[in-house]
mmCIF file of C-alpha atoms in Angstrom:
data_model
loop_
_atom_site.group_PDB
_atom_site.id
_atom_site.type_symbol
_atom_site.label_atom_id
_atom_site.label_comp_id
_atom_site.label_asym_id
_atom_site.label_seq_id
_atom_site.Cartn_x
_atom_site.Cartn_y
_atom_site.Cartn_z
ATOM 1 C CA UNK A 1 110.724 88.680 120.807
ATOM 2 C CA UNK A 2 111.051 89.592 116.924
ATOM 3 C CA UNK A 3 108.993 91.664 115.468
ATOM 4 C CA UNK A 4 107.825 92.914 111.589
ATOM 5 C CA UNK A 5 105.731 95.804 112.148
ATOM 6 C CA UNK A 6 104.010 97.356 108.783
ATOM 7 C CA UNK A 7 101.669 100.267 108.924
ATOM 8 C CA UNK A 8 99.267 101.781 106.579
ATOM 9 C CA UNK A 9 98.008 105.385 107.671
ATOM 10 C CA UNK A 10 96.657 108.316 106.062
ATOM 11 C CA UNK A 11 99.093 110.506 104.289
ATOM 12 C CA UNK A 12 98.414 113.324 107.178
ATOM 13 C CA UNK A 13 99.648 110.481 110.079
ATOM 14 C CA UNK A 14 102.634 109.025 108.125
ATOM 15 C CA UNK A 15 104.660 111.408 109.502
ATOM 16 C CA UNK A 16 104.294 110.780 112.947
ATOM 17 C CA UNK A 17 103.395 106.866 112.606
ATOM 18 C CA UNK A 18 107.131 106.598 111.241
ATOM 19 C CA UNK A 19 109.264 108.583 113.926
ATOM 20 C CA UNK A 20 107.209 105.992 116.721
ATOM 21 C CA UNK A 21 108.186 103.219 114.826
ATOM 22 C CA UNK A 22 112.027 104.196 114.417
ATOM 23 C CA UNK A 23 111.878 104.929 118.039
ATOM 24 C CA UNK A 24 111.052 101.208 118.472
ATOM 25 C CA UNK A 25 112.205 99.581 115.826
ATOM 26 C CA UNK A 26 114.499 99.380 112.686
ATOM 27 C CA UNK A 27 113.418 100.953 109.635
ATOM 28 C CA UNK A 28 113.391 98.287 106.468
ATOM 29 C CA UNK A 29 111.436 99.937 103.549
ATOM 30 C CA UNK A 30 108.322 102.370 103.606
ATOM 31 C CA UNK A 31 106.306 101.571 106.159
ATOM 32 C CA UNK A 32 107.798 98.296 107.196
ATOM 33 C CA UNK A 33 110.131 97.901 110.669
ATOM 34 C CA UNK A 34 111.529 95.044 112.527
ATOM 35 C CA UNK A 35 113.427 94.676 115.546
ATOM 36 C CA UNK A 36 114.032 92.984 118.326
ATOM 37 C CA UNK A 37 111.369 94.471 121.273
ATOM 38 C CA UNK A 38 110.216 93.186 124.821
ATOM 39 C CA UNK A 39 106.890 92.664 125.163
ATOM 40 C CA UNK A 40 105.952 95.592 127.228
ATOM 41 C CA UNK A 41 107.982 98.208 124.458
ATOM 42 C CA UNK A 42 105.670 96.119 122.095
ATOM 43 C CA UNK A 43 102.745 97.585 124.059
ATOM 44 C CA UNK A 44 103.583 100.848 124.547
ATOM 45 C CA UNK A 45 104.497 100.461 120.686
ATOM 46 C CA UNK A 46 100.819 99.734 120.448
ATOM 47 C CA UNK A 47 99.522 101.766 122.694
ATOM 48 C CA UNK A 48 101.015 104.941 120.940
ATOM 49 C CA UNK A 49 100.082 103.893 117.711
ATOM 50 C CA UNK A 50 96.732 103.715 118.345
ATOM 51 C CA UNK A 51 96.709 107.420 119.725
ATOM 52 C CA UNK A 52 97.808 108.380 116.598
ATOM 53 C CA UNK A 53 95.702 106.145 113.986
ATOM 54 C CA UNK A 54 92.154 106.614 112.503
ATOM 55 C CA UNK A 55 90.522 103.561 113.906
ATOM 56 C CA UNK A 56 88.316 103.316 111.267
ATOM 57 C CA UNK A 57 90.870 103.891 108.554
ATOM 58 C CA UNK A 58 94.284 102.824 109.910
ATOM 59 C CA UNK A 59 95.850 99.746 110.551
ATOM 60 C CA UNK A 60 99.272 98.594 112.011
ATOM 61 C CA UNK A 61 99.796 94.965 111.468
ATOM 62 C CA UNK A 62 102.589 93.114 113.890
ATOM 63 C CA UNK A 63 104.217 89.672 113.145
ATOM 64 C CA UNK A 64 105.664 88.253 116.230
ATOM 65 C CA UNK A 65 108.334 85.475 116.353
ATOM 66 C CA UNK A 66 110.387 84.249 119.535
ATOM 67 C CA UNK A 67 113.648 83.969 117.681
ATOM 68 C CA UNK A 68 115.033 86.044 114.991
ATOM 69 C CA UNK A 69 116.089 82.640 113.734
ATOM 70 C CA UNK A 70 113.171 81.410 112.824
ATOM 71 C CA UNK A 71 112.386 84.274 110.055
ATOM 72 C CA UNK A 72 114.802 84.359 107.434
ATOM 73 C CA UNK A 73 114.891 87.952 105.373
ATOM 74 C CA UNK A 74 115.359 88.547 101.127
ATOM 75 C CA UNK A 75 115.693 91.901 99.372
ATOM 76 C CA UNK A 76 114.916 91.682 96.122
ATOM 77 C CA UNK A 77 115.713 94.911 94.133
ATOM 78 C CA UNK A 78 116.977 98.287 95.909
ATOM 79 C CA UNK A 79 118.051 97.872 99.612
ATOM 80 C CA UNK A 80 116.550 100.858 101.325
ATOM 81 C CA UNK A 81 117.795 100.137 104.830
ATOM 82 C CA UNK A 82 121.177 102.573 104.449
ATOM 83 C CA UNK A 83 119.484 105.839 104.210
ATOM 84 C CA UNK A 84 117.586 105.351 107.569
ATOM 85 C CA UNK A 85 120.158 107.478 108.585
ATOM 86 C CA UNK A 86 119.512 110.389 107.045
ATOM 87 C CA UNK A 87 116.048 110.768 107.172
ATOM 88 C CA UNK B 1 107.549 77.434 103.600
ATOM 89 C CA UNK B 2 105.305 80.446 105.171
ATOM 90 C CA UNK B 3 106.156 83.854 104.375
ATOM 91 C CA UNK B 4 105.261 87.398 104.140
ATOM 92 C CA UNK B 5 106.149 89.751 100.938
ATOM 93 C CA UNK B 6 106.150 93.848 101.103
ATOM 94 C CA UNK B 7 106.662 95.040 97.969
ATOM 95 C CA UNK B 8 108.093 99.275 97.840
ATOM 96 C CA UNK B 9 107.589 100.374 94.143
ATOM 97 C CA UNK B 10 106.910 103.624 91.751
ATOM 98 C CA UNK B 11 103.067 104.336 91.329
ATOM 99 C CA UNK B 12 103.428 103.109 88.249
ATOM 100 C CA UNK B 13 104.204 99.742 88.746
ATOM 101 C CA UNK B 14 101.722 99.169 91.826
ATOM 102 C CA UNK B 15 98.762 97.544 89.962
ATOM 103 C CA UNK B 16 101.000 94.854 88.347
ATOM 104 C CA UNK B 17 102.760 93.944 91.456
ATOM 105 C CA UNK B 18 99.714 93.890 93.191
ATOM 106 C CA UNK B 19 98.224 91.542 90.866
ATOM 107 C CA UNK B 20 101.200 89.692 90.617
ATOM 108 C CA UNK B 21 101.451 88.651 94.490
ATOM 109 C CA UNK B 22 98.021 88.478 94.498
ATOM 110 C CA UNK B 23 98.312 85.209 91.983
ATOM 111 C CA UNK B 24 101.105 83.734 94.701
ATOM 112 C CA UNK B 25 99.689 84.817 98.277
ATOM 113 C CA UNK B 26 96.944 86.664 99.771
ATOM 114 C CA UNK B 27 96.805 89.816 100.403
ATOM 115 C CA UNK B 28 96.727 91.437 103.913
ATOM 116 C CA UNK B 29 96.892 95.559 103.838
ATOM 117 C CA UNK B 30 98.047 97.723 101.098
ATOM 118 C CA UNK B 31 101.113 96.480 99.618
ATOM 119 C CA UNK B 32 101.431 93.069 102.075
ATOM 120 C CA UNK B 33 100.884 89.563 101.390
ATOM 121 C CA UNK B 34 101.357 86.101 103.335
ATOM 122 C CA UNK B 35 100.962 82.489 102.728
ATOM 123 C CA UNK B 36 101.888 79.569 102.146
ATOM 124 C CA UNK B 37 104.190 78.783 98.796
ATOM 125 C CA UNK B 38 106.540 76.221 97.968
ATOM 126 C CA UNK B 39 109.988 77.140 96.682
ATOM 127 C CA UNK B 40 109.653 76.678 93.258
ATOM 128 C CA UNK B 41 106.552 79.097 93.219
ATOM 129 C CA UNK B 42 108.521 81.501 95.566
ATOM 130 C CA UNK B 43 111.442 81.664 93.187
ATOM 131 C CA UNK B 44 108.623 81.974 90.198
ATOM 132 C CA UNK B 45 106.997 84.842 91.981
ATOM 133 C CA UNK B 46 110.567 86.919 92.584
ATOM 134 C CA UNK B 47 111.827 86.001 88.429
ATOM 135 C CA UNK B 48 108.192 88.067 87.516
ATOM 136 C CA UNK B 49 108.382 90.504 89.957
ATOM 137 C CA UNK B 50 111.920 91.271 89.075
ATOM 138 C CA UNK B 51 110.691 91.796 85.454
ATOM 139 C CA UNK B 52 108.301 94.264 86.802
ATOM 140 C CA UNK B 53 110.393 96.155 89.061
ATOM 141 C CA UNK B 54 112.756 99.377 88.394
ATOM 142 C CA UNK B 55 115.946 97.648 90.202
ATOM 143 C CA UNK B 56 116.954 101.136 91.108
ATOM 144 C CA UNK B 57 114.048 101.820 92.927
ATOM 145 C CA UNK B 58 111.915 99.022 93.376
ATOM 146 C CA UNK B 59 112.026 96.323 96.095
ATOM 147 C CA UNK B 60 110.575 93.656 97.812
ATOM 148 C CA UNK B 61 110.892 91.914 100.835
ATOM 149 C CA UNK B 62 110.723 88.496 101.274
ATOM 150 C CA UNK B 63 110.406 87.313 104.865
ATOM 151 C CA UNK B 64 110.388 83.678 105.233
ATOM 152 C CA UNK B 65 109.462 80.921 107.862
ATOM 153 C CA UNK B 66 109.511 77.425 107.838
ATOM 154 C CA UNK B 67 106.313 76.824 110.094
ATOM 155 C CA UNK B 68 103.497 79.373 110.140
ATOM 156 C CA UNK B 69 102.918 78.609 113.557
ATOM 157 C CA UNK B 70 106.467 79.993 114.541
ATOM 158 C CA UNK B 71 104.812 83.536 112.966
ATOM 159 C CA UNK B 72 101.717 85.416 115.085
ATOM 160 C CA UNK B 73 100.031 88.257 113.573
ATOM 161 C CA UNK B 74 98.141 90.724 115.225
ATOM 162 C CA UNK B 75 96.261 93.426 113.171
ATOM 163 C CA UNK B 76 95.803 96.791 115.218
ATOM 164 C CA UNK B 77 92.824 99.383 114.016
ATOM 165 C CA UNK B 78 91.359 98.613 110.951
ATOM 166 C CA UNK B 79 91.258 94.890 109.352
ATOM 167 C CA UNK B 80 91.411 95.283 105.375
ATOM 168 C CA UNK B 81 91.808 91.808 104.595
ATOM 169 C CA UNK B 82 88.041 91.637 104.135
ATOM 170 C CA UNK B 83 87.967 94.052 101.298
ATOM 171 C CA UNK B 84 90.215 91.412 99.152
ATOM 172 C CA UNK B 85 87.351 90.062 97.021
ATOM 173 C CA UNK B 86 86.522 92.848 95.630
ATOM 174 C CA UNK B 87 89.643 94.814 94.355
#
């Protein structure tokens, strides 16, 4: 399946919530991701997140779609995506 | 068309995009929106944001879907939506 994945953390878990996600997914912008992902690496995509995230302040929201066809993507503005590399 | 909009943009331009896609779709966490918008309103909503944005640092993404039913969102940890009426 597709997947969007956007988080929103406390500055102290940023850190960590964004290595998981690369480790998962593609980085977009900020805190957004998306990717292609079974659904058991979707889980354990879960399942790590919530080790790291304040239940009670965190959140990590997931969009799922069976084809990448389906959900068409726009940048408007600066493209981010290149410098995934470097960070 | 369905879609979801993540805006990435200098402190200083926050509130106005955030009222901005607020007027167009509803907000979901931080700087995330969905809902439902016809293509004339879309286009409306990226011509203002556009004015608001620093094109050298600013973006937004525009994911798009024909059907919202081809889209399934799951929220992990904490659900903000709820907090919506009263920003």
């Amino acid at each position: 399946m597709y997947v969007i994945a956007v988080y929103d953390v406390g500055q102290k878990r940023v850190g960590k919530m964004l290595k998981l996600c690369r480790r998962y997914l593609n980085w977009i912008q900020n805190s957004v991701f998306e990717g292609e992902i079974s659904e058991v690496r979707l889980m354990e995509l879960k399942h790590e997140a919530l080790e790291i995230m304040d239940e009670e302040d965190d959140s990590l929201i997931i969009f799922q779609t069976r084809q990448e066809k389906w959900l068409e993507k726009e940048i408007v503005g600066k493209e981010k995506q290149n410098l995934d590399n470097f960070l």
